Amino acid sequence: MISNKQIYKVLIISSFSVFSLVSVRFGIDDNFEADSAFQHRWADTAQSYTDRGLEYAYKGNFESAETCLRKSLDIYQKIYQKDHRKIGITNTNLGYLFIMNWKYDEAMYHLEKAEEILKLNHGKYPNELGTVLINKGIIFNKLGDFRKAKLTQKMALKNLLDLDDSRSKFAMIYLYNSLAGVTNSLGDYHKAIEYYVMAENLALEHNRDFLHVIYNNLGNLYREINNFRQSEAYYIKAISEFPKQSLNPP
């Protein structure tokens, strides 16, 4: 079963490889040859900065997280072509970091950079592009632009719908849940419930750890439309599905 930490990590894409931080004794300048013997070592170093940055982000140390992710981005930009997937992913990481830190203008800047890079690859990375669009939708939602949020998230849905890997399935759970919230904010309660049910069905099959979030949101929706019997039923289901490890002290 996917852990809470993995849940949190889904929207911040990384290669999920772990490297120890490398002590670098030589520098990169603008004349660095992308095909040199050092490229793989520098790529490992950049990934190390990414992994360290994500760890800082989980702990709420956003300043150190930003420093590490910017170092990673700087290295990737020097060793790879401008349309390389790693540059897009690192911009996505920075974008989501700034969402976490409520810096929406900076977040949108990096997400748009990521979108531009990933689109240059002509549909080669639908999972990564879908994640960028989900995060852009989050920003529009936070800013109260629900129509633009829904439009962006439906674009994300188009990228993810035909994918069948575990990462995309979890992203779809999150996406349907988010679409339901935006649709609810637009006053279409019936359609919002449909999206929540879609999220529930995927979660039952692929990740029960997210069910308590969906059920809690359904409880809120039914309370909002004064259906208190259904609301209470979903709150009870949310409590019963709350991950057991979250209830245990560290």
Short mmCIF file of C-alpha atoms in Angstrom, two decimals:
data_model
loop_
_atom_site.label_atom_id
_atom_site.label_comp_id
_atom_site.label_asym_id
_atom_site.label_seq_id
_atom_site.Cartn_x
_atom_site.Cartn_y
_atom_site.Cartn_z
CA MET A 1 0.00 0.00 0.00
CA ILE A 2 1.28 3.50 -0.83
CA SER A 3 2.53 5.39 2.21
CA ASN A 4 1.50 8.90 3.23
CA LYS A 5 4.92 10.14 2.14
CA GLN A 6 4.45 8.59 -1.30
CA ILE A 7 1.00 10.17 -1.52
CA TYR A 8 2.54 13.56 -0.82
CA LYS A 9 5.28 12.93 -3.36
CA VAL A 10 3.04 12.11 -6.30
CA LEU A 11 2.52 15.66 -7.38
CA ILE A 12 6.18 16.48 -7.04
CA ILE A 13 7.66 14.29 -9.74
CA SER A 14 11.10 12.79 -9.25
CA SER A 15 12.79 9.71 -10.62
CA PHE A 16 12.26 8.05 -7.21
CA SER A 17 15.95 7.10 -7.23
CA VAL A 18 17.92 7.96 -4.12
CA PHE A 19 21.45 9.32 -4.36
CA SER A 20 23.70 10.54 -1.58
CA LEU A 21 24.77 14.14 -1.93
CA VAL A 22 27.96 14.25 -4.00
CA SER A 23 30.88 16.44 -3.03
CA VAL A 24 31.80 18.14 -6.30
CA ARG A 25 35.40 19.21 -6.81
CA PHE A 26 35.11 20.73 -10.27
CA GLY A 27 32.83 23.38 -11.72
CA ILE A 28 30.43 23.68 -14.63
CA ASP A 29 30.76 26.68 -16.90
CA ASP A 30 29.01 27.69 -20.11
CA ASN A 31 31.55 25.75 -22.18
CA PHE A 32 30.67 22.43 -20.53
CA GLU A 33 30.29 19.72 -23.17
CA ALA A 34 26.93 17.95 -22.84
CA ASP A 35 28.42 14.72 -24.21
CA SER A 36 31.50 14.71 -21.97
CA ALA A 37 32.47 11.87 -19.65
CA PHE A 38 31.28 13.97 -16.71
CA GLN A 39 27.66 14.23 -17.83
CA HIS A 40 26.38 11.20 -15.95
CA ARG A 41 28.14 12.25 -12.78
CA TRP A 42 26.65 15.72 -12.99
CA ALA A 43 23.21 14.23 -13.66
CA ASP A 44 23.58 12.12 -10.49
CA THR A 45 24.61 15.23 -8.58
CA ALA A 46 21.56 17.13 -9.85
CA GLN A 47 19.29 14.24 -8.82
CA SER A 48 20.91 14.27 -5.39
CA TYR A 49 20.00 17.93 -5.02
CA THR A 50 16.45 17.13 -6.15
CA ASP A 51 16.06 14.33 -3.59
CA ARG A 52 17.50 16.49 -0.82
CA GLY A 53 15.22 19.36 -1.84
CA LEU A 54 12.15 17.15 -1.70
CA GLU A 55 13.13 15.92 1.75
CA TYR A 56 13.43 19.52 2.94
CA ALA A 57 10.02 20.27 1.41
CA TYR A 58 8.38 17.39 3.32
CA LYS A 59 9.81 18.82 6.53
CA GLY A 60 8.52 22.32 5.75
CA ASN A 61 11.98 23.81 5.22
CA PHE A 62 11.02 25.63 2.03
CA GLU A 63 14.09 27.87 1.85
CA SER A 64 16.53 24.95 1.85
CA ALA A 65 14.25 23.04 -0.53
CA GLU A 66 14.30 25.92 -3.00
CA THR A 67 18.10 26.22 -2.78
CA CYS A 68 18.56 22.52 -3.59
CA LEU A 69 16.03 22.47 -6.42
CA ARG A 70 17.54 25.58 -8.01
CA LYS A 71 20.99 23.94 -7.90
CA SER A 72 19.51 20.89 -9.56
CA LEU A 73 17.86 23.01 -12.25
CA ASP A 74 21.08 24.94 -12.89
CA ILE A 75 23.03 21.73 -13.47
CA TYR A 76 20.41 20.20 -15.74
CA GLN A 77 20.25 23.37 -17.84
CA LYS A 78 24.01 23.18 -18.39
CA ILE A 79 24.29 19.51 -19.30
CA TYR A 80 21.09 18.95 -21.30
CA GLN A 81 19.24 20.52 -24.20
CA LYS A 82 16.55 23.01 -23.21
CA ASP A 83 13.70 20.60 -23.99
CA HIS A 84 15.02 17.79 -21.78
CA ARG A 85 12.50 16.02 -19.53
CA LYS A 86 14.60 16.59 -16.38
CA ILE A 87 14.48 20.36 -16.86
CA GLY A 88 10.70 20.17 -17.17
CA ILE A 89 10.40 17.97 -14.09
CA THR A 90 12.61 20.24 -11.97
CA ASN A 91 10.53 23.26 -12.95
CA THR A 92 7.47 21.25 -11.91
CA ASN A 93 9.08 20.52 -8.56
CA LEU A 94 9.80 24.21 -8.03
CA GLY A 95 6.26 25.08 -9.08
CA TYR A 96 4.70 22.77 -6.53
CA LEU A 97 7.14 23.93 -3.86
CA PHE A 98 5.93 27.50 -4.37
CA ILE A 99 2.30 26.32 -4.23
CA MET A 100 3.09 24.81 -0.83
CA ASN A 101 4.59 28.15 0.19
CA TRP A 102 1.63 30.21 -1.18
CA LYS A 103 3.84 31.95 -3.76
CA TYR A 104 1.46 31.48 -6.65
CA ASP A 105 3.08 33.86 -9.16
CA GLU A 106 6.44 32.09 -8.84
CA ALA A 107 4.70 28.72 -8.93
CA MET A 108 2.89 29.58 -12.16
CA TYR A 109 6.13 30.84 -13.73
CA HIS A 110 7.87 27.50 -13.20
CA LEU A 111 4.84 25.43 -14.16
CA GLU A 112 4.47 27.31 -17.42
CA LYS A 113 8.17 26.74 -18.10
CA ALA A 114 7.63 23.04 -17.44
CA GLU A 115 4.56 22.93 -19.68
CA GLU A 116 6.44 24.64 -22.50
CA ILE A 117 9.33 22.16 -22.26
CA LEU A 118 7.13 19.06 -22.05
CA LYS A 119 4.98 20.17 -24.97
CA LEU A 120 8.10 20.42 -27.12
CA ASN A 121 8.30 16.64 -26.81
CA HIS A 122 5.03 16.15 -28.75
CA GLY A 123 3.08 13.98 -26.31
CA LYS A 124 6.10 11.95 -25.19
CA TYR A 125 5.50 12.63 -21.48
CA PRO A 126 1.72 12.71 -20.86
CA ASN A 127 2.12 11.78 -17.18
CA GLU A 128 4.47 14.66 -16.48
CA LEU A 129 2.39 17.12 -18.51
CA GLY A 130 -0.75 15.96 -16.73
CA THR A 131 0.93 16.66 -13.40
CA VAL A 132 1.87 20.19 -14.51
CA LEU A 133 -1.73 20.87 -15.51
CA ILE A 134 -3.06 19.49 -12.21
CA ASN A 135 -0.79 21.88 -10.35
CA LYS A 136 -1.83 24.83 -12.52
CA GLY A 137 -5.43 23.92 -11.76
CA ILE A 138 -4.61 23.99 -8.05
CA ILE A 139 -3.35 27.57 -8.40
CA PHE A 140 -6.44 28.72 -10.29
CA ASN A 141 -8.59 27.06 -7.63
CA LYS A 142 -6.65 28.75 -4.82
CA LEU A 143 -7.13 32.11 -6.57
CA GLY A 144 -10.88 31.51 -6.90
CA ASP A 145 -10.89 31.19 -10.70
CA PHE A 146 -12.93 27.99 -10.67
CA ARG A 147 -13.80 27.97 -14.36
CA LYS A 148 -10.16 28.19 -15.40
CA ALA A 149 -9.28 25.61 -12.76
CA LYS A 150 -11.82 23.18 -14.18
CA LEU A 151 -10.71 23.79 -17.77
CA THR A 152 -7.07 23.17 -16.84
CA GLN A 153 -7.87 20.03 -14.88
CA LYS A 154 -9.91 18.63 -17.77
CA MET A 155 -6.85 19.17 -19.96
CA ALA A 156 -4.88 17.18 -17.38
CA LEU A 157 -7.54 14.47 -17.53
CA LYS A 158 -7.11 14.24 -21.31
CA ASN A 159 -3.38 13.57 -20.83
CA LEU A 160 -3.83 10.95 -18.09
CA LEU A 161 -7.02 9.13 -19.07
CA ASP A 162 -5.46 6.42 -21.26
CA LEU A 163 -2.44 5.71 -19.02
CA ASP A 164 -2.40 2.52 -17.00
CA ASP A 165 0.61 2.76 -14.66
CA SER A 166 0.26 3.06 -10.89
CA ARG A 167 1.52 6.65 -10.73
CA SER A 168 -1.04 7.86 -13.27
CA LYS A 169 -3.81 5.98 -11.47
CA PHE A 170 -3.07 7.81 -8.24
CA ALA A 171 -2.88 11.11 -10.13
CA MET A 172 -6.32 10.34 -11.55
CA ILE A 173 -7.71 9.77 -8.03
CA TYR A 174 -6.39 13.16 -6.98
CA LEU A 175 -7.58 14.77 -10.21
CA TYR A 176 -11.17 13.48 -9.95
CA ASN A 177 -11.26 14.59 -6.31
CA SER A 178 -9.98 18.03 -7.28
CA LEU A 179 -12.39 18.29 -10.23
CA ALA A 180 -15.23 17.44 -7.87
CA GLY A 181 -14.22 20.26 -5.52
CA VAL A 182 -14.01 22.81 -8.33
CA THR A 183 -17.32 21.64 -9.81
CA ASN A 184 -18.91 21.91 -6.38
CA SER A 185 -17.61 25.49 -6.10
CA LEU A 186 -19.32 26.22 -9.43
CA GLY A 187 -22.63 24.99 -7.95
CA ASP A 188 -23.01 21.78 -9.98
CA TYR A 189 -23.48 19.42 -7.02
CA HIS A 190 -24.72 16.47 -9.08
CA LYS A 191 -21.64 16.48 -11.33
CA ALA A 192 -19.38 16.99 -8.32
CA ILE A 193 -20.79 13.84 -6.73
CA GLU A 194 -20.13 11.96 -9.98
CA TYR A 195 -16.47 13.01 -9.89
CA TYR A 196 -16.15 12.01 -6.22
CA VAL A 197 -17.58 8.58 -7.06
CA MET A 198 -15.05 8.21 -9.88
CA ALA A 199 -12.28 9.08 -7.41
CA GLU A 200 -13.72 6.62 -4.89
CA ASN A 201 -13.83 3.76 -7.40
CA LEU A 202 -10.20 4.28 -8.39
CA ALA A 203 -9.13 4.62 -4.77
CA LEU A 204 -10.87 1.37 -3.83
CA GLU A 205 -8.83 -0.40 -6.48
CA HIS A 206 -5.50 1.41 -6.35
CA ASN A 207 -5.04 3.37 -3.11
CA ARG A 208 -7.38 3.10 -0.14
CA ASP A 209 -5.22 5.58 1.81
CA PHE A 210 -6.96 8.41 -0.06
CA LEU A 211 -10.51 7.23 0.64
CA HIS A 212 -10.87 9.20 3.88
CA VAL A 213 -10.21 12.44 1.94
CA ILE A 214 -12.88 11.62 -0.64
CA TYR A 215 -15.44 10.58 1.99
CA ASN A 216 -14.79 13.68 4.06
CA ASN A 217 -15.31 15.86 0.98
CA LEU A 218 -18.55 14.03 0.18
CA GLY A 219 -19.66 14.61 3.75
CA ASN A 220 -18.99 18.32 3.34
CA LEU A 221 -20.87 18.44 0.03
CA TYR A 222 -23.97 16.70 1.40
CA ARG A 223 -23.92 18.96 4.46
CA GLU A 224 -23.77 21.96 2.12
CA ILE A 225 -26.96 20.82 0.35
CA ASN A 226 -28.65 20.03 3.70
CA ASN A 227 -28.66 16.26 3.26
CA PHE A 228 -27.48 15.62 6.79
CA ARG A 229 -28.19 11.89 6.81
CA GLN A 230 -25.84 11.29 3.86
CA SER A 231 -23.37 13.77 5.27
CA GLU A 232 -23.12 11.88 8.56
CA ALA A 233 -22.80 8.55 6.75
CA TYR A 234 -19.81 9.79 4.76
CA TYR A 235 -18.15 11.34 7.80
CA ILE A 236 -18.40 7.94 9.52
CA LYS A 237 -16.88 6.27 6.45
CA ALA A 238 -14.08 8.85 6.41
CA ILE A 239 -13.21 8.05 10.03
CA SER A 240 -13.27 4.29 9.36
CA GLU A 241 -10.94 4.67 6.35
CA PHE A 242 -8.47 7.03 8.01
CA PRO A 243 -4.99 5.44 7.60
CA LYS A 244 -4.16 3.55 10.78
CA GLN A 245 -0.51 4.63 10.69
CA SER A 246 -1.64 8.27 10.91
CA LEU A 247 -3.23 7.54 14.27
CA ASN A 248 -0.03 6.18 15.79
CA PRO A 249 2.44 8.60 17.43
CA PRO A 250 5.92 8.69 15.83
#
